[in-house]
Tab-separated table of C-alpha atoms in Angstrom:
chain	number	residue	atom	x	y	z
A	1	MET	CA	-54.414	-90.892	42.868
A	2	ALA	CA	-57.324	-92.744	40.046
A	3	ALA	CA	-59.764	-92.253	43.724
A	4	VAL	CA	-59.577	-88.321	44.287
A	5	PHE	CA	-59.667	-88.370	40.369
A	6	LEU	CA	-62.876	-90.179	40.740
A	7	VAL	CA	-64.542	-89.013	43.641
A	8	THR	CA	-63.464	-85.181	42.092
A	9	LEU	CA	-64.864	-86.217	38.578
A	10	TYR	CA	-68.676	-87.389	40.789
A	11	GLU	CA	-68.659	-84.213	42.800
A	12	TYR	CA	-68.668	-82.461	39.603
A	13	SER	CA	-70.768	-84.272	38.056
A	14	PRO	CA	-72.697	-87.730	38.611
A	15	THR	CA	-74.300	-87.979	35.824
A	16	PHE	CA	-70.212	-87.726	34.027
A	17	TYR	CA	-69.216	-90.024	35.865
A	18	ILE	CA	-71.639	-92.778	35.808
A	19	SER	CA	-71.591	-92.314	31.491
A	20	VAL	CA	-67.493	-92.333	32.479
A	21	ILE	CA	-67.212	-95.640	35.044
A	22	SER	CA	-70.708	-97.190	31.787
A	23	LEU	CA	-67.862	-96.467	28.775
A	24	CYS	CA	-64.804	-98.129	29.964
A	25	PHE	CA	-66.365	-101.159	31.053
A	26	VAL	CA	-68.457	-101.877	27.736
A	27	VAL	CA	-64.436	-101.242	26.447
A	28	THR	CA	-62.790	-103.112	29.160
A	29	ALA	CA	-65.321	-105.796	28.168
A	30	ALA	CA	-65.002	-105.321	24.186
A	31	MET	CA	-61.418	-106.550	24.131
A	32	VAL	CA	-62.003	-109.027	26.606
A	33	LEU	CA	-63.743	-111.248	24.750
A	34	GLY	CA	-62.080	-109.828	21.620
A	35	TRP	CA	-59.202	-112.277	23.154
A	36	PHE	CA	-61.069	-115.027	23.771
A	37	GLY	CA	-61.990	-115.419	20.486
A	38	PHE	CA	-65.494	-114.577	20.449
A	39	ASP	CA	-67.188	-111.798	18.216
A	40	VAL	CA	-67.904	-108.237	18.861
A	41	PRO	CA	-69.662	-105.867	17.349
A	42	VAL	CA	-67.813	-103.780	14.520
A	43	ILE	CA	-66.913	-100.604	16.313
A	44	LEU	CA	-65.056	-102.264	19.327
A	45	ARG	CA	-62.710	-104.642	17.784
A	46	SER	CA	-59.299	-103.203	17.876
A	47	THR	CA	-57.643	-101.964	14.957
A	48	ASP	CA	-54.651	-103.187	15.018
A	49	GLU	CA	-55.983	-106.922	14.944
A	50	THR	CA	-53.232	-108.777	12.932
A	51	GLU	CA	-52.651	-112.600	13.617
A	52	SER	CA	-54.295	-114.801	15.015
A	53	ASN	CA	-53.093	-117.241	18.029
A	54	LEU	CA	-55.458	-119.936	16.919
A	55	PRO	CA	-55.177	-121.140	12.790
A	56	THR	CA	-58.586	-121.734	11.080
A	57	PRO	CA	-59.164	-125.124	10.899
A	58	GLU	CA	-58.894	-126.251	7.509
A	59	LYS	CA	-62.137	-128.432	5.967
A	60	LYS	CA	-61.289	-130.975	3.616
A	61	MET	CA	-62.749	-131.441	0.146
A	62	VAL	CA	-62.745	-133.864	-2.673
A	63	GLN	CA	-63.084	-133.184	-6.321
A	64	VAL	CA	-65.989	-134.141	-8.571
A	65	THR	CA	-67.367	-133.569	-11.569
A	66	ASN	CA	-71.270	-132.063	-12.245
A	67	PRO	CA	-72.437	-132.864	-15.349
A	68	PHE	CA	-75.591	-130.341	-15.004
A	69	ALA	CA	-76.101	-127.303	-15.320
A	70	LEU	CA	-79.283	-124.951	-15.343
A	71	GLU	CA	-79.743	-121.242	-15.978
A	72	LEU	CA	-83.912	-119.102	-16.993
A	73	GLY	CA	-83.553	-118.216	-20.251
A	74	SER	CA	-84.173	-115.217	-21.786
A	75	GLY	CA	-87.567	-113.688	-21.812
A	76	PRO	CA	-90.775	-112.994	-20.312
A	77	SER	CA	-91.920	-115.597	-17.893
A	78	SER	CA	-95.478	-116.442	-16.019
A	79	VAL	CA	-97.499	-119.429	-14.762
A	80	SER	CA	-99.627	-118.632	-17.965
A	81	GLU	CA	-97.056	-117.873	-20.788
A	82	GLY	CA	-94.372	-120.564	-19.173
A	83	VAL	CA	-90.665	-120.366	-18.409
A	84	ALA	CA	-87.633	-120.796	-20.727
A	85	VAL	CA	-84.832	-122.705	-19.204
A	86	ARG	CA	-81.289	-123.539	-21.158
A	87	PRO	CA	-78.935	-126.298	-20.255
A	88	ARG	CA	-75.417	-126.859	-20.629
A	89	CYS	CA	-74.779	-130.670	-19.863
A	90	LEU	CA	-71.906	-132.248	-20.844
A	91	GLU	CA	-73.404	-135.241	-22.020
A	92	PRO	CA	-76.999	-135.752	-23.493
A	93	CYS	CA	-79.329	-135.963	-20.683
A	94	VAL	CA	-83.734	-135.656	-20.053
A	95	LEU	CA	-84.665	-132.782	-19.214
A	96	SER	CA	-88.527	-133.334	-17.195
A	97	CYS	CA	-90.152	-129.952	-16.303
A	98	PHE	CA	-92.829	-131.243	-13.458
A	99	TRP	CA	-95.227	-127.772	-13.328
A	100	GLY	CA	-97.387	-127.551	-10.201
A	101	CYS	CA	-95.525	-130.443	-7.989
A	102	GLY	CA	-95.842	-130.821	-4.455
A	103	VAL	CA	-93.955	-129.715	-1.616
A	104	ASN	CA	-94.290	-132.538	0.618
A	105	ALA	CA	-94.040	-134.628	-1.979
A	106	LEU	CA	-90.516	-133.213	-3.133
A	107	GLN	CA	-88.771	-133.566	0.057
A	108	GLY	CA	-89.802	-136.849	0.197
A	109	ALA	CA	-88.967	-138.155	-3.202
A	110	LEU	CA	-86.151	-136.300	-2.572
A	111	GLN	CA	-85.640	-138.333	1.202
A	112	SER	CA	-86.342	-142.188	-0.761
A	113	HIS	CA	-83.020	-140.820	-2.493
A	114	GLN	CA	-81.441	-141.577	0.227
A	115	ASN	CA	-83.359	-145.210	1.363
A	116	GLY	CA	-84.686	-146.583	-1.788
A	117	PRO	CA	-83.854	-146.654	-5.735
A	118	ARG	CA	-81.627	-143.366	-6.896
A	119	LEU	CA	-83.203	-141.729	-8.894
A	120	SER	CA	-81.366	-141.813	-11.890
A	121	ILE	CA	-83.905	-141.548	-15.034
A	122	PRO	CA	-87.280	-139.212	-15.098
A	123	ARG	CA	-89.552	-142.505	-14.750
A	124	LEU	CA	-88.152	-142.491	-11.111
A	125	PHE	CA	-88.422	-139.981	-10.355
A	126	GLU	CA	-92.403	-139.820	-11.177
A	127	GLU	CA	-93.112	-142.607	-8.753
A	128	ALA	CA	-91.270	-141.338	-6.709
A	129	LEU	CA	-93.161	-137.840	-6.421
A	130	GLN	CA	-96.353	-140.159	-6.584
A	131	PHE	CA	-97.653	-138.563	-9.456
A	132	GLN	CA	-98.301	-135.418	-7.312
A	133	TYR	CA	-98.032	-132.702	-10.379
A	134	HIS	CA	-100.474	-130.549	-12.165
A	135	HIS	CA	-97.872	-131.379	-15.441
A	136	CYS	CA	-94.850	-133.026	-17.151
A	137	GLN	CA	-92.978	-131.629	-20.049
A	138	THR	CA	-90.147	-133.599	-20.862
A	139	PHE	CA	-86.608	-132.268	-23.938
A	140	GLN	CA	-83.861	-134.190	-24.679
A	141	VAL	CA	-81.293	-132.644	-25.402
A	142	ASP	CA	-77.521	-133.324	-26.447
A	143	GLY	CA	-74.398	-132.785	-24.493
A	144	ASP	CA	-72.692	-129.954	-26.514
A	145	ASP	CA	-76.662	-128.827	-26.926
A	146	THR	CA	-77.327	-125.221	-25.642
A	147	GLU	CA	-80.428	-123.718	-27.500
A	148	GLU	CA	-83.431	-122.186	-24.629
A	149	ARG	CA	-86.367	-124.796	-23.869
A	150	HIS	CA	-89.162	-123.587	-23.449
A	151	THR	CA	-91.688	-124.456	-20.874
A	152	GLN	CA	-95.736	-124.542	-20.354
A	153	MET	CA	-98.588	-125.479	-18.790
A	154	PRO	CA	-101.651	-126.297	-21.024
A	155	ALA	CA	-103.650	-123.935	-21.037
A	156	GLU	CA	-107.125	-126.693	-20.744
A	157	LEU	CA	-105.349	-127.111	-17.174
A	158	GLY	CA	-106.491	-123.728	-15.636
A	159	VAL	CA	-104.013	-122.691	-12.923
A	160	GLN	CA	-103.588	-118.800	-13.191
A	161	ASP	CA	-101.383	-118.845	-9.346
A	162	PHE	CA	-100.254	-121.787	-6.725
A	163	GLY	CA	-102.221	-119.731	-4.321
A	164	LEU	CA	-100.249	-117.584	-1.454
A	165	LEU	CA	-98.127	-118.459	1.629
A	166	PRO	CA	-97.609	-120.866	2.835
A	167	ARG	CA	-97.776	-122.645	-0.450
A	168	GLU	CA	-98.658	-126.221	-0.714
A	169	ARG	CA	-96.984	-126.272	-4.634
A	170	TYR	CA	-93.469	-125.465	-5.832
A	171	PRO	CA	-94.143	-124.105	-9.057
A	172	LEU	CA	-92.106	-125.647	-11.113
A	173	VAL	CA	-89.243	-128.189	-10.791
A	174	VAL	CA	-86.870	-128.438	-13.493
A	175	VAL	CA	-85.328	-132.269	-12.986
A	176	LEU	CA	-82.261	-133.049	-15.422
A	177	THR	CA	-81.331	-136.832	-15.487
A	178	LEU	CA	-77.704	-138.410	-17.149
A	179	ALA	CA	-79.654	-140.289	-20.824
A	180	GLU	CA	-77.380	-143.339	-21.387
A	181	PRO	CA	-77.103	-146.143	-18.890
A	182	ASP	CA	-73.086	-145.458	-19.354
A	183	ALA	CA	-73.294	-142.130	-18.738
A	184	ARG	CA	-74.415	-142.717	-14.924
A	185	GLU	CA	-71.842	-145.144	-14.707
A	186	ALA	CA	-69.241	-142.451	-15.538
A	187	TYR	CA	-70.206	-140.315	-12.599
A	188	ASN	CA	-71.498	-139.731	-9.473
A	189	ILE	CA	-74.207	-137.236	-9.416
A	190	VAL	CA	-76.473	-138.672	-11.253
A	191	SER	CA	-78.993	-136.171	-11.721
A	192	SER	CA	-79.699	-132.319	-10.424
A	193	VAL	CA	-83.110	-130.675	-8.852
A	194	THR	CA	-83.816	-127.319	-9.779
A	195	VAL	CA	-87.064	-125.040	-7.901
A	196	ILE	CA	-88.101	-122.861	-10.205
A	197	HIS	CA	-89.777	-119.275	-9.007
A	198	VAL	CA	-92.192	-118.206	-10.974
A	199	PRO	CA	-94.517	-114.963	-11.411
A	200	ASP	CA	-98.357	-115.503	-11.054
A	201	LYS	CA	-101.386	-113.698	-9.509
A	202	SER	CA	-100.376	-113.698	-5.943
A	203	TYR	CA	-96.289	-113.274	-6.619
A	204	GLY	CA	-95.108	-110.781	-9.477
A	205	LEU	CA	-91.616	-111.435	-8.620
A	206	SER	CA	-89.027	-111.707	-11.186
A	207	THR	CA	-88.716	-115.912	-12.152
A	208	ARG	CA	-85.593	-117.091	-10.491
A	209	THR	CA	-84.247	-120.395	-8.127
A	210	LEU	CA	-84.978	-121.172	-5.424
A	211	PHE	CA	-83.071	-124.300	-4.715
A	212	GLN	CA	-80.957	-126.640	-6.960
A	213	TYR	CA	-80.354	-129.864	-5.923
A	214	LEU	CA	-77.879	-132.752	-6.802
A	215	LEU	CA	-78.443	-135.848	-6.010
A	216	THR	CA	-75.251	-138.831	-6.273
A	217	THR	CA	-75.233	-142.089	-6.484
A	218	GLN	CA	-74.495	-143.220	-3.095
A	219	GLY	CA	-77.470	-142.170	-1.627
A	220	ASN	CA	-76.292	-138.544	-0.852
A	221	MET	CA	-78.292	-135.166	-0.973
A	222	TYR	CA	-76.647	-131.730	-1.071
A	223	GLU	CA	-77.998	-127.604	-1.588
A	224	LEU	CA	-75.985	-125.922	-4.499
A	225	LYS	CA	-75.390	-122.334	-2.519
A	226	PRO	CA	-72.683	-119.618	-3.808
A	227	LEU	CA	-69.780	-118.222	-3.495
A	228	PHE	CA	-69.286	-114.939	-2.479
A	229	MET	CA	-65.949	-113.214	-5.109
A	230	SER	CA	-65.415	-109.199	-5.798
A	231	GLY	CA	-65.766	-108.545	-9.213
A	232	GLU	CA	-63.358	-105.586	-9.164
A	233	GLY	CA	-60.193	-106.540	-11.848
A	234	ALA	CA	-61.519	-109.536	-13.486
A	235	GLY	CA	-60.462	-110.735	-16.366
A	236	PRO	CA	-59.146	-113.685	-17.876
A	237	SER	CA	-57.777	-116.580	-17.093
A	238	THR	CA	-54.276	-117.491	-16.594
A	239	GLY	CA	-53.688	-121.142	-15.882
A	240	ALA	CA	-55.482	-123.654	-17.760
A	241	LEU	CA	-58.877	-125.508	-16.330
A	242	ASP	CA	-58.943	-129.071	-16.157
A	243	PRO	CA	-62.862	-129.963	-17.377
A	244	ASN	CA	-62.337	-133.366	-16.202
A	245	GLN	CA	-61.466	-131.586	-12.222
A	246	ARG	CA	-64.472	-129.171	-11.767
A	247	ALA	CA	-68.037	-128.217	-13.721
A	248	PRO	CA	-70.677	-127.440	-14.982
A	249	PRO	CA	-68.953	-125.474	-18.141
A	250	GLN	CA	-70.698	-122.237	-18.179
A	251	ALA	CA	-73.250	-123.133	-15.457
A	252	THR	CA	-75.311	-121.307	-13.233
A	253	PRO	CA	-73.968	-120.091	-10.494
A	254	GLN	CA	-73.331	-121.731	-7.391
A	255	ALA	CA	-71.035	-123.185	-4.862
A	256	THR	CA	-70.788	-123.951	-1.149
A	257	ALA	CA	-72.639	-125.944	0.806
A	258	ALA	CA	-74.353	-127.933	3.938
A	259	PRO	CA	-76.599	-131.024	4.438
A	260	ILE	CA	-79.593	-130.264	5.532
A	261	ASP	CA	-81.315	-132.317	8.123
A	262	GLY	CA	-83.907	-134.874	4.772
A	263	GLU	CA	-82.373	-131.610	1.951
A	264	PRO	CA	-80.301	-131.613	-0.094
A	265	SER	CA	-76.577	-130.113	-0.634
A	266	PRO	CA	-74.367	-129.876	-3.608
A	267	ALA	CA	-71.227	-131.310	-5.351
A	268	ALA	CA	-67.415	-131.318	-4.495
A	269	VAL	CA	-68.078	-133.385	-1.048
A	270	ASP	CA	-65.987	-133.443	1.475
A	271	ASP	CA	-63.497	-137.119	3.165
A	272	ASN	CA	-67.661	-137.645	5.443
A	273	ASP	CA	-69.259	-137.439	2.657
A	274	GLU	CA	-72.141	-136.046	5.506
A	275	ASP	CA	-70.971	-131.815	5.845
A	276	ASP	CA	-69.784	-129.664	3.424
A	277	VAL	CA	-68.910	-129.719	-0.097
A	278	ASP	CA	-68.745	-127.699	-3.115
A	279	GLU	CA	-68.942	-127.083	-6.298
A	280	GLU	CA	-67.767	-123.845	-8.743
A	281	GLU	CA	-68.557	-122.964	-12.267
A	282	GLU	CA	-66.160	-123.467	-14.270
A	283	GLU	CA	-65.952	-119.991	-15.086
A	284	GLU	CA	-66.298	-118.469	-11.813
A	285	TRP	CA	-63.297	-120.366	-10.687
A	286	CYS	CA	-61.316	-118.893	-14.155
A	287	GLU	CA	-61.749	-115.410	-13.501
A	288	GLY	CA	-61.501	-116.211	-9.776
A	289	LYS	CA	-58.087	-117.059	-10.320
A	290	GLY	CA	-56.802	-114.173	-11.547
A	291	ARG	CA	-57.456	-112.105	-8.629
A	292	ASP	CA	-54.996	-111.444	-5.844
A	293	CYS	CA	-55.637	-111.493	-1.634
A	294	VAL	CA	-57.497	-108.989	-0.030
A	295	VAL	CA	-54.470	-109.131	2.842
A	296	CYS	CA	-51.474	-109.193	0.710
A	297	GLN	CA	-52.244	-107.564	-2.570
A	298	ASN	CA	-49.909	-110.567	-3.319
A	299	GLY	CA	-50.699	-113.865	-3.461
A	300	ALA	CA	-53.954	-115.976	-5.694
A	301	ILE	CA	-57.277	-115.779	-4.211
A	302	ASN	CA	-57.291	-119.508	-2.865
A	303	ARG	CA	-59.562	-120.263	0.146
A	304	VAL	CA	-63.376	-119.884	1.368
A	305	LEU	CA	-63.828	-119.277	4.564
A	306	LEU	CA	-66.460	-120.878	6.454
A	307	PRO	CA	-69.138	-119.815	7.267
A	308	CYS	CA	-69.883	-116.373	4.943
A	309	ARG	CA	-68.099	-118.735	2.170
A	310	HIS	CA	-66.550	-115.253	1.255
A	311	ALA	CA	-63.022	-116.420	-1.348
A	312	CYS	CA	-61.027	-113.384	-0.901
A	313	VAL	CA	-57.660	-114.162	0.582
A	314	CYS	CA	-54.351	-116.606	-0.285
A	315	ASP	CA	-52.823	-119.712	1.536
A	316	VAL	CA	-50.400	-117.254	3.388
A	317	CYS	CA	-52.999	-114.798	5.083
A	318	VAL	CA	-55.964	-117.594	5.602
A	319	SER	CA	-53.749	-118.116	9.228
A	320	ARG	CA	-53.521	-114.266	10.009
A	321	PHE	CA	-57.621	-114.071	11.300
A	322	GLN	CA	-59.860	-115.238	12.873
A	323	HIS	CA	-62.398	-113.063	11.434
A	324	CYS	CA	-63.080	-112.579	7.874
A	325	PRO	CA	-61.904	-109.465	5.776
A	326	ILE	CA	-64.956	-108.318	3.854
A	327	CYS	CA	-68.050	-109.190	6.642
A	328	ARG	CA	-66.123	-109.477	9.579
A	329	ALA	CA	-67.823	-112.769	10.870
A	330	PHE	CA	-65.959	-115.713	12.721
A	331	VAL	CA	-64.144	-118.187	9.990
A	332	MET	CA	-65.180	-121.602	10.945
A	333	GLU	CA	-63.104	-123.287	8.919
A	334	SER	CA	-61.791	-122.162	5.221
A	335	PHE	CA	-60.817	-125.288	1.989
A	336	ALA	CA	-58.697	-124.392	-0.656
A	337	LEU	CA	-60.321	-124.321	-3.781
A	338	SER	CA	-56.869	-125.477	-5.565
A	339	GLN	CA	-55.133	-128.760	-3.784
A	340	GLU	CA	-51.964	-127.192	-6.439
A	341	PRO	CA	-49.081	-126.146	-3.707
A	342	ALA	CA	-48.943	-122.323	-3.097
A	343	ALA	CA	-46.488	-120.440	-5.181
A	344	THR	CA	-43.526	-118.359	-2.209
A	345	GLN	CA	-45.236	-114.856	-1.755
A	346	THR	CA	-43.919	-111.812	-0.108
A	347	HIS	CA	-45.851	-110.061	2.688
């Protein structure tokens, strides 16, 4: 019967026949690939996609306290007029601003942190950079001090821009280190390194953070990356956060990361100190805690999906999907925002 239908269809219109056969082949191939876990375009996915046969692997994470946070200040900024930054730290610290820091010098300094002395004080950082920067300006910051600091390169240096891409120097590198020896022994994270773009004649893009790294006492380096969470329904948190468990307080938007060869990546370290790590700012944590799972609309959001880093599902729903409900990216693994036992939920 099917053969007779195909022959009749071919006699009616060979072009239409080829189109129908091609469409059937594409749909069948997409279904087979989706069944075996391969990622396929959204338009070819089944709308009945529900539970996954394979549970999402869980990434083991360890919570650490980050004593450093840095925000870009208000007001105009440029290479000639300077930049305002606002440090927010748990302990007294030293804010060091390196203008025109060499790109290779910075990468070399970060790599030397793994094999040489830990870059826990400004002097060691300057030596690791081999003094390859135009100007260095330092500020003393108290633990409860949130005032903006304005840093500017001296006009007599005559530097107006840093050239076209690829550049040999970063416009501004801001380093935060703990000021007191006792504090350096108390924290696992010894310094924070922030690379900032500053508008100049060659590139007028607004001031922004390009990279942010954390350096640990073990010689590890982690690059901070953001978590993505919906802003809808944001409200005050119903639960309290222990400041000794998470940090920084009111920090810049940072979160998860994966190590890069020879480069840093962020706080909250996994058991092997080599894989993905995570850290959420206190404000983002508190807001996210009160949001509901995008799937069941019942349980609290407690899972971050990797590698897309969307925080959108609860502990129960995370095992039901192979693809992120937000961006449809394939989920390789996930980790929990809180290690507290999940509450009983009705789905």
